[in-house]
Structure formats: structure tokens, C-alpha cells
């Protein structure tokens, strides 16, 4: 089984791993662990320590936390593999044999959120452009200018996006990043799922600066071309933390769109096990998301395509399919509706596993747009809905930095202004409703008047 091993080495080693200007290797952190085959290609990642307010629970994500990367507080994560035959024994023995072992966690497979069925597109991207009131946004100067928008997926083909969008795009090659072993240049990856996501994000925020992170191209033995390991997402988020912290605090903005998730408990420890990912707020990836959100990043995840009406064949959870980071309280979990405003049958329904009230809101999907999968194929799944919503967030960030409007405040604003599709407010099909740009802009105008 693939695992993540959280260690607490000496403070000088922790400091070196946390320093983006210093290159460290797995051997620098742990040259050997009994019964674990360490992955020497994986670059160690610093994991911040959550610090709750007085009397708070450090394992709860539903509270105000601060995060410390100080050498005496942080820990370090490496990647390895334990034989299935020895798994239970090693999990018990390792912490007793090595006092620097903090925990051993699942490193599940993560996969793109494709869709089921062969239904034709419902409308096209110009309909989405109209529905998200792109012209109204741009008239107010909200077009994503100066906003970093990271697409964590299979990589972007910038030439394809430019051709089908009919305008230039901004690709931030310097701040783009690839997992170890992934070859290719930013913006030059084969046309695939990530290209679709980039196209859809630019509908509302055409001047956003795309950061290309092909996290799903990292190959595991026996894996497909559209899946990776959560450990590579951990490393990607660690890179994005350096991107965010390099920005001036007063104008900080980073939007991260993630159209992927973990669909099966096969690659995870059971619920209740300390190494579990799906339901465990203490998993290192869930903690890193919390620390990045607190630092000012807007993180969006697709809710997934495991809706009861038309679930993806890979969905293996018998219920509550919005798992792990996709259900994190600090992220926007995005469901899908078509351009008529109707929920698409494959959009995953709540409750979520880390937070019950998921999805948060819905956005548009199943329309003709990027043509990444062919001329007649729609941009579909919550995979398309997530970047459409991320583009809306990036547009808002053009003039509202995370200092002026924190990620938590922006999430609340999107929920409060959403077009409710039920009679009861929040529901597990639509969340709080479909994103409503006009409502968002009206709320921002009122806020600006109060600030002035």
C-alpha cells in the first residue's frame, strides 16, 4: 500500500525542507524506515502544525486555527510503500521503533471527474458567459487581471485554449510546477481534461494568470494517464504556499481549481483509522489546505460525479461520496447544473464527510466549450462546473484581495447570494443554490460603501 509518512526530524532538517530555496531529498530526512520502501524521487514536504485558540481542538477544521512552519513546530512528509502482508504489523511497530514517526497516512489514488452517459451538450460557452454575467463583471473591471489562477489537473494546452476561446491568454510559466517525473513544459501538454478546465475558468476571468500544475500526470505503477497520487497534490499545494507567501499581503490573491478526487476506499485506510484520508481532518493534505486557505487562497474542488441518478462507474463509496478535501470546510465544493439551471444527474450529493453541508453551491456544466474531447463533446461533469466557478472567484479577486475580503468571507458571500433552487434554503442536491453574479456584485457594492 502506498503511504505518506509524517516525521519530526531535527529542527535544522525541518527548516531546510520548509525553505523553498533549499533542495532536500528523502534521504536527508529518513535514510531508512523498517519495512518501508521509501520513494527517493519524492521531494519531502513541510507540514505546518495547527495551533487552535485556547481550549480548541487541534483536530477540528471547523474552528479558527493558526498554522506554524517554525522549525520547532512543523513536521516533514515523505512517501513510501508498505507490503500489504505486513501493513498492520508495520503500522503498529514503526512509531515504537522510531520516535520521530508522527503518523502514517493513506496516499490514495486521485482521478479526474469525468462524467457518465452520452447526452449532447446543453447550450455552449457563450450561454455560460451570459449566465455568469461576464460582460457585467468586465464592465466593473473584474476580469481576473493580476490574479493567479492555478489549475491542478492534467496540464494545459495553451494553443488549444487560445484557438477555441478566440483570444490570448496569460500563462505564468515561472510559477507553474510539475511533480517529479513529469516531463513537458507549462502550457504545452496534450489536449485533455486540464485544457478543458483552463478554458472554462477563463470564461469569467479572461485576464487571470494561469498557473499550470499537471498533478494528475504523475504515474503510478498500473495507473492510467488520468490519475495520480494524493502525495503529489500535497507537494503541489506546498509549492502554491510559496507562490502565495511571495505576494504582497495587501494584494494577495490565489485561486486554486481542483477537478479531481478520490472515488474509492480501496486505496484508503478504513474510516476511524488514524491514517484514513476520506473522513480524517488530521490527514496532512487536509491540514495543508487549511493552512493555505488561512494564508489567503481560495480553494475550489469539484463535488464529484457520483450523483444517485447517474453515477460514474468508478464511484465505490456506498453513500456520502463527497470525501476528503472535496468536503473540506475551508473549500468551495462545486456541484453542477446545465445552462437551463437544472442539476445534472451525475453531480454528487451531500452530506460531505469532513463537513456535512456540501456541496456549497452549483455552477454550469455540460455545455459545448473547449472541445477538448472532440467537436461534439461537452465540457461536462462537476469538472467543468468547478473551473467556471473558479473563474467567477478570480474575477472578484481582481479588486478584492484576500486581505480586503478573506476566503471565508467570500465563501459566505457566494452562499448567501446563490439562487436557491429549493424551498428550504440549503439542500444536498444544490447546496445553497446556483452562483448569482448580480447578487455578488450588489453585495460587493454595499460592502464597498460601508468601507468607504
PDB file of N, CA, C and O in Angstrom, residues 11-66:
ATOM      1  N   UNK A  11      15.221  20.049  14.127  1.00  0.00           N
ATOM      2  CA  UNK A  11      14.747  21.354  13.635  1.00  0.00           C
ATOM      3  C   UNK A  11      15.516  21.875  12.426  1.00  0.00           C
ATOM      4  O   UNK A  11      14.933  22.532  11.557  1.00  0.00           O
ATOM      5  N   UNK A  12      16.821  21.587  12.335  1.00  0.00           N
ATOM      6  CA  UNK A  12      17.564  22.092  11.188  1.00  0.00           C
ATOM      7  C   UNK A  12      17.127  21.409   9.897  1.00  0.00           C
ATOM      8  O   UNK A  12      17.096  22.042   8.828  1.00  0.00           O
ATOM      9  N   UNK A  13      16.735  20.138   9.966  1.00  0.00           N
ATOM     10  CA  UNK A  13      16.224  19.436   8.786  1.00  0.00           C
ATOM     11  C   UNK A  13      14.855  19.994   8.400  1.00  0.00           C
ATOM     12  O   UNK A  13      14.572  20.232   7.221  1.00  0.00           O
ATOM     13  N   UNK A  14      13.994  20.207   9.399  1.00  0.00           N
ATOM     14  CA  UNK A  14      12.675  20.788   9.135  1.00  0.00           C
ATOM     15  C   UNK A  14      12.833  22.153   8.462  1.00  0.00           C
ATOM     16  O   UNK A  14      12.152  22.468   7.485  1.00  0.00           O
ATOM     17  N   UNK A  15      13.730  22.964   8.966  1.00  0.00           N
ATOM     18  CA  UNK A  15      13.957  24.291   8.399  1.00  0.00           C
ATOM     19  C   UNK A  15      14.417  24.207   6.954  1.00  0.00           C
ATOM     20  O   UNK A  15      14.006  25.009   6.095  1.00  0.00           O
ATOM     21  N   UNK A  16      15.271  23.249   6.648  1.00  0.00           N
ATOM     22  CA  UNK A  16      15.757  23.085   5.275  1.00  0.00           C
ATOM     23  C   UNK A  16      14.630  22.673   4.341  1.00  0.00           C
ATOM     24  O   UNK A  16      14.513  23.185   3.218  1.00  0.00           O
ATOM     25  N   UNK A  17      13.779  21.750   4.790  1.00  0.00           N
ATOM     26  CA  UNK A  17      12.661  21.300   3.953  1.00  0.00           C
ATOM     27  C   UNK A  17      11.677  22.448   3.713  1.00  0.00           C
ATOM     28  O   UNK A  17      11.130  22.605   2.619  1.00  0.00           O
ATOM     29  N   UNK A  18      11.455  23.270   4.733  1.00  0.00           N
ATOM     30  CA  UNK A  18      10.490  24.367   4.622  1.00  0.00           C
ATOM     31  C   UNK A  18      11.008  25.533   3.787  1.00  0.00           C
ATOM     32  O   UNK A  18      10.226  26.359   3.319  1.00  0.00           O
ATOM     33  N   UNK A  19      12.301  25.594   3.587  1.00  0.00           N
ATOM     34  CA  UNK A  19      12.905  26.697   2.843  1.00  0.00           C
ATOM     35  C   UNK A  19      12.818  26.426   1.341  1.00  0.00           C
ATOM     36  O   UNK A  19      13.445  25.482   0.843  1.00  0.00           O
ATOM     37  N   UNK A  20      12.053  27.226   0.579  1.00  0.00           N
ATOM     38  CA  UNK A  20      11.906  26.956  -0.865  1.00  0.00           C
ATOM     39  C   UNK A  20      13.204  27.111  -1.647  1.00  0.00           C
ATOM     40  O   UNK A  20      13.309  26.640  -2.780  1.00  0.00           O
ATOM     41  N   UNK A  21      14.207  27.744  -1.054  1.00  0.00           N
ATOM     42  CA  UNK A  21      15.483  27.941  -1.747  1.00  0.00           C
ATOM     43  C   UNK A  21      16.485  26.820  -1.488  1.00  0.00           C
ATOM     44  O   UNK A  21      17.600  26.858  -2.001  1.00  0.00           O
ATOM     45  N   UNK A  22      16.076  25.846  -0.664  1.00  0.00           N
ATOM     46  CA  UNK A  22      16.955  24.719  -0.336  1.00  0.00           C
ATOM     47  C   UNK A  22      16.356  23.443  -0.913  1.00  0.00           C
ATOM     48  O   UNK A  22      15.163  23.179  -0.766  1.00  0.00           O
ATOM     49  N   UNK A  23      17.178  22.650  -1.582  1.00  0.00           N
ATOM     50  CA  UNK A  23      16.733  21.371  -2.133  1.00  0.00           C
ATOM     51  C   UNK A  23      17.067  20.247  -1.173  1.00  0.00           C
ATOM     52  O   UNK A  23      18.229  20.082  -0.780  1.00  0.00           O
ATOM     53  N   UNK A  24      16.049  19.491  -0.772  1.00  0.00           N
ATOM     54  CA  UNK A  24      16.267  18.352   0.124  1.00  0.00           C
ATOM     55  C   UNK A  24      15.757  17.077  -0.538  1.00  0.00           C
ATOM     56  O   UNK A  24      14.949  17.119  -1.465  1.00  0.00           O
ATOM     57  N   UNK A  25      16.217  15.948  -0.046  1.00  0.00           N
ATOM     58  CA  UNK A  25      15.793  14.658  -0.574  1.00  0.00           C
ATOM     59  C   UNK A  25      15.236  13.805   0.561  1.00  0.00           C
ATOM     60  O   UNK A  25      15.418  14.114   1.748  1.00  0.00           O
ATOM     61  N   UNK A  26      14.591  12.723   0.186  1.00  0.00           N
ATOM     62  CA  UNK A  26      14.061  11.798   1.189  1.00  0.00           C
ATOM     63  C   UNK A  26      15.177  11.268   2.074  1.00  0.00           C
ATOM     64  O   UNK A  26      15.016  11.110   3.285  1.00  0.00           O
ATOM     65  N   UNK A  27      16.341  11.028   1.487  1.00  0.00           N
ATOM     66  CA  UNK A  27      17.472  10.511   2.270  1.00  0.00           C
ATOM     67  C   UNK A  27      17.930  11.501   3.337  1.00  0.00           C
ATOM     68  O   UNK A  27      18.458  11.108   4.383  1.00  0.00           O
ATOM     69  N   UNK A  28      17.735  12.793   3.096  1.00  0.00           N
ATOM     70  CA  UNK A  28      18.101  13.795   4.096  1.00  0.00           C
ATOM     71  C   UNK A  28      17.205  13.715   5.324  1.00  0.00           C
ATOM     72  O   UNK A  28      17.600  14.104   6.423  1.00  0.00           O
ATOM     73  N   UNK A  29      15.988  13.225   5.116  1.00  0.00           N
ATOM     74  CA  UNK A  29      15.001  13.193   6.194  1.00  0.00           C
ATOM     75  C   UNK A  29      14.981  11.830   6.883  1.00  0.00           C
ATOM     76  O   UNK A  29      14.955  11.738   8.108  1.00  0.00           O
ATOM     77  N   UNK A  30      14.993  10.774   6.091  1.00  0.00           N
ATOM     78  CA  UNK A  30      14.927   9.418   6.651  1.00  0.00           C
ATOM     79  C   UNK A  30      15.596   8.473   5.677  1.00  0.00           C
ATOM     80  O   UNK A  30      15.008   8.130   4.646  1.00  0.00           O
ATOM     81  N   UNK A  31      16.808   8.059   5.981  1.00  0.00           N
ATOM     82  CA  UNK A  31      17.520   7.198   5.044  1.00  0.00           C
ATOM     83  C   UNK A  31      16.929   5.795   4.992  1.00  0.00           C
ATOM     84  O   UNK A  31      17.024   5.102   3.992  1.00  0.00           O
ATOM     85  N   UNK A  32      16.290   5.360   6.070  1.00  0.00           N
ATOM     86  CA  UNK A  32      15.614   4.065   6.053  1.00  0.00           C
ATOM     87  C   UNK A  32      14.584   4.019   7.173  1.00  0.00           C
ATOM     88  O   UNK A  32      14.763   4.596   8.245  1.00  0.00           O
ATOM     89  N   UNK A  33      13.488   3.314   6.899  1.00  0.00           N
ATOM     90  CA  UNK A  33      12.460   3.026   7.894  1.00  0.00           C
ATOM     91  C   UNK A  33      12.163   1.537   7.796  1.00  0.00           C
ATOM     92  O   UNK A  33      11.910   1.018   6.699  1.00  0.00           O
ATOM     93  N   UNK A  34      12.181   0.806   8.885  1.00  0.00           N
ATOM     94  CA  UNK A  34      11.977  -0.648   8.834  1.00  0.00           C
ATOM     95  C   UNK A  34      10.662  -1.028   8.164  1.00  0.00           C
ATOM     96  O   UNK A  34       9.596  -0.557   8.556  1.00  0.00           O
ATOM     97  N   UNK A  35      10.757  -1.858   7.124  1.00  0.00           N
ATOM     98  CA  UNK A  35       9.570  -2.360   6.456  1.00  0.00           C
ATOM     99  C   UNK A  35       8.943  -1.409   5.460  1.00  0.00           C
ATOM    100  O   UNK A  35       7.911  -1.724   4.861  1.00  0.00           O
ATOM    101  N   UNK A  36       9.568  -0.240   5.244  1.00  0.00           N
ATOM    102  CA  UNK A  36       9.013   0.746   4.307  1.00  0.00           C
ATOM    103  C   UNK A  36       9.985   0.934   3.147  1.00  0.00           C
ATOM    104  O   UNK A  36      11.178   1.166   3.362  1.00  0.00           O
ATOM    105  N   UNK A  37       9.477   0.821   1.926  1.00  0.00           N
ATOM    106  CA  UNK A  37      10.275   1.138   0.752  1.00  0.00           C
ATOM    107  C   UNK A  37      10.037   2.614   0.443  1.00  0.00           C
ATOM    108  O   UNK A  37       8.977   2.994  -0.062  1.00  0.00           O
ATOM    109  N   UNK A  38      10.999   3.449   0.784  1.00  0.00           N
ATOM    110  CA  UNK A  38      10.851   4.882   0.582  1.00  0.00           C
ATOM    111  C   UNK A  38      11.015   5.242  -0.891  1.00  0.00           C
ATOM    112  O   UNK A  38      11.771   4.590  -1.613  1.00  0.00           O
ATOM    113  N   UNK A  39      10.310   6.267  -1.320  1.00  0.00           N
ATOM    114  CA  UNK A  39      10.369   6.723  -2.704  1.00  0.00           C
ATOM    115  C   UNK A  39      11.414   7.832  -2.796  1.00  0.00           C
ATOM    116  O   UNK A  39      11.162   8.970  -2.384  1.00  0.00           O
ATOM    117  N   UNK A  40      12.599   7.538  -3.354  1.00  0.00           N
ATOM    118  CA  UNK A  40      13.654   8.560  -3.400  1.00  0.00           C
ATOM    119  C   UNK A  40      13.360   9.705  -4.360  1.00  0.00           C
ATOM    120  O   UNK A  40      13.986  10.764  -4.277  1.00  0.00           O
ATOM    121  N   UNK A  41      12.397   9.516  -5.277  1.00  0.00           N
ATOM    122  CA  UNK A  41      12.076  10.568  -6.245  1.00  0.00           C
ATOM    123  C   UNK A  41      11.186  11.650  -5.655  1.00  0.00           C
ATOM    124  O   UNK A  41      11.013  12.714  -6.256  1.00  0.00           O
ATOM    125  N   UNK A  42      10.608  11.380  -4.496  1.00  0.00           N
ATOM    126  CA  UNK A  42       9.653  12.323  -3.905  1.00  0.00           C
ATOM    127  C   UNK A  42      10.387  13.352  -3.052  1.00  0.00           C
ATOM    128  O   UNK A  42      11.161  13.002  -2.162  1.00  0.00           O
ATOM    129  N   UNK A  43      10.135  14.614  -3.322  1.00  0.00           N
ATOM    130  CA  UNK A  43      10.753  15.684  -2.554  1.00  0.00           C
ATOM    131  C   UNK A  43       9.994  15.887  -1.254  1.00  0.00           C
ATOM    132  O   UNK A  43       8.769  16.083  -1.277  1.00  0.00           O
ATOM    133  N   UNK A  44      10.653  15.832  -0.095  1.00  0.00           N
ATOM    134  CA  UNK A  44       9.949  15.985   1.191  1.00  0.00           C
ATOM    135  C   UNK A  44       9.179  17.302   1.254  1.00  0.00           C
ATOM    136  O   UNK A  44       9.581  18.315   0.672  1.00  0.00           O
ATOM    137  N   UNK A  45       8.077  17.270   1.980  1.00  0.00           N
ATOM    138  CA  UNK A  45       7.191  18.429   2.108  1.00  0.00           C
ATOM    139  C   UNK A  45       7.037  18.776   3.587  1.00  0.00           C
ATOM    140  O   UNK A  45       6.816  17.889   4.429  1.00  0.00           O
ATOM    141  N   UNK A  46       7.145  20.062   3.906  1.00  0.00           N
ATOM    142  CA  UNK A  46       6.921  20.518   5.279  1.00  0.00           C
ATOM    143  C   UNK A  46       5.420  20.616   5.545  1.00  0.00           C
ATOM    144  O   UNK A  46       4.668  21.149   4.724  1.00  0.00           O
ATOM    145  N   UNK A  47       4.989  20.088   6.682  1.00  0.00           N
ATOM    146  CA  UNK A  47       3.578  20.114   7.072  1.00  0.00           C
ATOM    147  C   UNK A  47       3.430  21.061   8.260  1.00  0.00           C
ATOM    148  O   UNK A  47       4.027  20.829   9.316  1.00  0.00           O
ATOM    149  N   UNK A  48       2.658  22.144   8.119  1.00  0.00           N
ATOM    150  CA  UNK A  48       2.526  23.089   9.226  1.00  0.00           C
ATOM    151  C   UNK A  48       1.757  22.484  10.397  1.00  0.00           C
ATOM    152  O   UNK A  48       0.897  21.620  10.210  1.00  0.00           O
ATOM    153  N   UNK A  49       2.073  22.957  11.568  1.00  0.00           N
ATOM    154  CA  UNK A  49       1.379  22.479  12.767  1.00  0.00           C
ATOM    155  C   UNK A  49       0.162  23.366  13.037  1.00  0.00           C
ATOM    156  O   UNK A  49       0.277  24.590  13.087  1.00  0.00           O
ATOM    157  N   UNK A  50      -1.039  22.745  13.204  1.00  0.00           N
ATOM    158  CA  UNK A  50      -2.219  23.547  13.531  1.00  0.00           C
ATOM    159  C   UNK A  50      -2.195  23.967  14.992  1.00  0.00           C
ATOM    160  O   UNK A  50      -1.904  23.154  15.881  1.00  0.00           O
ATOM    161  N   UNK A  51      -2.483  25.227  15.224  1.00  0.00           N
ATOM    162  CA  UNK A  51      -2.489  25.752  16.586  1.00  0.00           C
ATOM    163  C   UNK A  51      -3.875  26.336  16.856  1.00  0.00           C
ATOM    164  O   UNK A  51      -4.230  27.397  16.325  1.00  0.00           O
ATOM    165  N   UNK A  52      -4.712  25.657  17.673  1.00  0.00           N
ATOM    166  CA  UNK A  52      -6.058  26.162  17.930  1.00  0.00           C
ATOM    167  C   UNK A  52      -6.035  27.300  18.943  1.00  0.00           C
ATOM    168  O   UNK A  52      -5.045  27.525  19.639  1.00  0.00           O
ATOM    169  N   UNK A  53      -7.132  28.022  18.980  1.00  0.00           N
ATOM    170  CA  UNK A  53      -7.297  29.024  20.026  1.00  0.00           C
ATOM    171  C   UNK A  53      -7.360  28.328  21.379  1.00  0.00           C
ATOM    172  O   UNK A  53      -7.529  27.098  21.462  1.00  0.00           O
ATOM    173  N   UNK A  54      -7.210  29.074  22.424  1.00  0.00           N
ATOM    174  CA  UNK A  54      -7.207  28.498  23.774  1.00  0.00           C
ATOM    175  C   UNK A  54      -8.450  27.635  23.975  1.00  0.00           C
ATOM    176  O   UNK A  54      -9.577  28.079  23.747  1.00  0.00           O
ATOM    177  N   UNK A  55      -8.224  26.391  24.366  1.00  0.00           N
ATOM    178  CA  UNK A  55      -9.330  25.477  24.618  1.00  0.00           C
ATOM    179  C   UNK A  55      -9.868  24.790  23.384  1.00  0.00           C
ATOM    180  O   UNK A  55     -10.802  23.994  23.467  1.00  0.00           O
ATOM    181  N   UNK A  56      -9.300  25.081  22.207  1.00  0.00           N
ATOM    182  CA  UNK A  56      -9.787  24.500  20.965  1.00  0.00           C
ATOM    183  C   UNK A  56      -9.224  23.109  20.715  1.00  0.00           C
ATOM    184  O   UNK A  56      -8.293  22.652  21.381  1.00  0.00           O
ATOM    185  N   UNK A  57      -9.809  22.432  19.727  1.00  0.00           N
ATOM    186  CA  UNK A  57      -9.402  21.081  19.349  1.00  0.00           C
ATOM    187  C   UNK A  57      -8.512  21.163  18.116  1.00  0.00           C
ATOM    188  O   UNK A  57      -8.965  21.582  17.050  1.00  0.00           O
ATOM    189  N   UNK A  58      -7.237  20.754  18.203  1.00  0.00           N
ATOM    190  CA  UNK A  58      -6.344  20.855  17.049  1.00  0.00           C
ATOM    191  C   UNK A  58      -6.737  19.947  15.891  1.00  0.00           C
ATOM    192  O   UNK A  58      -6.226  20.097  14.784  1.00  0.00           O
ATOM    193  N   UNK A  59      -7.654  19.000  16.120  1.00  0.00           N
ATOM    194  CA  UNK A  59      -8.058  18.087  15.059  1.00  0.00           C
ATOM    195  C   UNK A  59      -9.342  18.532  14.366  1.00  0.00           C
ATOM    196  O   UNK A  59      -9.796  17.880  13.430  1.00  0.00           O
ATOM    197  N   UNK A  60      -9.945  19.621  14.814  1.00  0.00           N
ATOM    198  CA  UNK A  60     -11.172  20.104  14.194  1.00  0.00           C
ATOM    199  C   UNK A  60     -10.855  21.192  13.180  1.00  0.00           C
ATOM    200  O   UNK A  60     -10.140  22.142  13.493  1.00  0.00           O
ATOM    201  N   UNK A  61     -11.410  21.056  11.963  1.00  0.00           N
ATOM    202  CA  UNK A  61     -11.224  22.072  10.940  1.00  0.00           C
ATOM    203  C   UNK A  61     -12.298  23.148  11.008  1.00  0.00           C
ATOM    204  O   UNK A  61     -12.190  24.172  10.356  1.00  0.00           O
ATOM    205  N   UNK A  62     -13.353  22.900  11.794  1.00  0.00           N
ATOM    206  CA  UNK A  62     -14.458  23.846  11.875  1.00  0.00           C
ATOM    207  C   UNK A  62     -14.235  24.850  12.998  1.00  0.00           C
ATOM    208  O   UNK A  62     -15.078  25.034  13.873  1.00  0.00           O
ATOM    209  N   UNK A  63     -13.095  25.490  13.011  1.00  0.00           N
ATOM    210  CA  UNK A  63     -12.771  26.486  14.019  1.00  0.00           C
ATOM    211  C   UNK A  63     -11.629  27.338  13.485  1.00  0.00           C
ATOM    212  O   UNK A  63     -11.022  27.032  12.470  1.00  0.00           O
ATOM    213  N   UNK A  64     -11.352  28.408  14.203  1.00  0.00           N
ATOM    214  CA  UNK A  64     -10.234  29.269  13.819  1.00  0.00           C
ATOM    215  C   UNK A  64      -8.926  28.608  14.254  1.00  0.00           C
ATOM    216  O   UNK A  64      -8.726  28.305  15.435  1.00  0.00           O
ATOM    217  N   UNK A  65      -8.048  28.365  13.291  1.00  0.00           N
ATOM    218  CA  UNK A  65      -6.739  27.785  13.564  1.00  0.00           C
ATOM    219  C   UNK A  65      -5.667  28.699  13.002  1.00  0.00           C
ATOM    220  O   UNK A  65      -5.877  29.389  12.005  1.00  0.00           O
ATOM    221  N   UNK A  66      -4.512  28.692  13.630  1.00  0.00           N
ATOM    222  CA  UNK A  66      -3.331  29.269  13.007  1.00  0.00           C
ATOM    223  C   UNK A  66      -2.379  28.121  12.702  1.00  0.00           C
ATOM    224  O   UNK A  66      -2.503  27.031  13.270  1.00  0.00           O
TER     225      UNK A  66
END
